[in-house]
Amino acid sequence: MDNNGLQAQINALNFDIDRLKAAHKQYDANFANLTVRTEITVSLIAALINSGLIDKEKACEFVKAAPLNLPGHEEAVEGAKQTIIKILSSAKSA
């Protein structure tokens, strides 16, 4: 293989690396966005339970029964539900 062919392969690999870095950066941004939105939402629901506007038991039952279908991520979905239920259960009702 001559230098031009080798340089072309190096350039192609560098392009792929840059593309993967950009995709990873976007993934990280999306993950952070979803995490913050979830934390705010759960905190807001807990505050509404604290103020008496939402019934704690009904909120927990809603989370338990929520039809979330993420194929291949069933264990993570159940873990997230249990965490949210634990947080909401610890909210002090008005």
GROMACS .gro file of N, CA, C and O in nm, residues 1-14:
model
   56
    1MET      N    1   0.085  -0.117   0.000
    1MET     CA    2   0.000   0.000   0.000
    1MET      C    3   0.090   0.124   0.000
    1MET      O    4   0.184   0.133   0.077
    2ASP      N    5   0.056   0.219  -0.085
    2ASP     CA    6   0.138   0.340  -0.091
    2ASP      C    7   0.093   0.440   0.016
    2ASP      O    8  -0.006   0.421   0.086
    3ASN      N    9   0.169   0.547   0.028
    3ASN     CA   10   0.141   0.648   0.130
    3ASN      C   11   0.005   0.713   0.111
    3ASN      O   12  -0.061   0.747   0.209
    4ASN      N   13  -0.037   0.733  -0.014
    4ASN     CA   14  -0.168   0.795  -0.039
    4ASN      C   15  -0.281   0.707   0.012
    4ASN      O   16  -0.378   0.756   0.070
    5GLY      N   17  -0.270   0.577  -0.013
    5GLY     CA   18  -0.372   0.483   0.035
    5GLY      C   19  -0.375   0.477   0.186
    5GLY      O   20  -0.483   0.474   0.248
    6LEU      N   21  -0.258   0.477   0.248
    6LEU     CA   22  -0.249   0.475   0.394
    6LEU      C   23  -0.306   0.604   0.451
    6LEU      O   24  -0.381   0.601   0.549
    7GLN      N   25  -0.272   0.716   0.390
    7GLN     CA   26  -0.324   0.845   0.438
    7GLN      C   27  -0.475   0.851   0.425
    7GLN      O   28  -0.544   0.903   0.512
    8ALA      N   29  -0.529   0.793   0.317
    8ALA     CA   30  -0.674   0.791   0.297
    8ALA      C   31  -0.741   0.709   0.409
    8ALA      O   32  -0.846   0.748   0.461
    9GLN      N   33  -0.681   0.595   0.445
    9GLN     CA   34  -0.736   0.514   0.553
    9GLN      C   35  -0.729   0.588   0.686
    9GLN      O   36  -0.823   0.583   0.765
   10ILE      N   37  -0.618   0.655   0.711
   10ILE     CA   38  -0.602   0.733   0.835
   10ILE      C   39  -0.708   0.843   0.840
   10ILE      O   40  -0.773   0.864   0.943
   11ASN      N   41  -0.726   0.911   0.727
   11ASN     CA   42  -0.826   1.019   0.721
   11ASN      C   43  -0.967   0.964   0.747
   11ASN      O   44  -1.047   1.025   0.818
   12ALA      N   45  -0.998   0.849   0.688
   12ALA     CA   46  -1.129   0.787   0.708
   12ALA      C   47  -1.149   0.749   0.854
   12ALA      O   48  -1.257   0.770   0.912
   13LEU      N   49  -1.045   0.692   0.917
   13LEU     CA   50  -1.054   0.655   1.058
   13LEU      C   51  -1.070   0.779   1.146
   13LEU      O   52  -1.150   0.778   1.241
   14ASN      N   53  -0.997   0.884   1.116
   14ASN     CA   54  -1.010   1.009   1.193
   14ASN      C   55  -1.150   1.066   1.179
   14ASN      O   56  -1.208   1.116   1.277
   0.00000   0.00000   0.00000
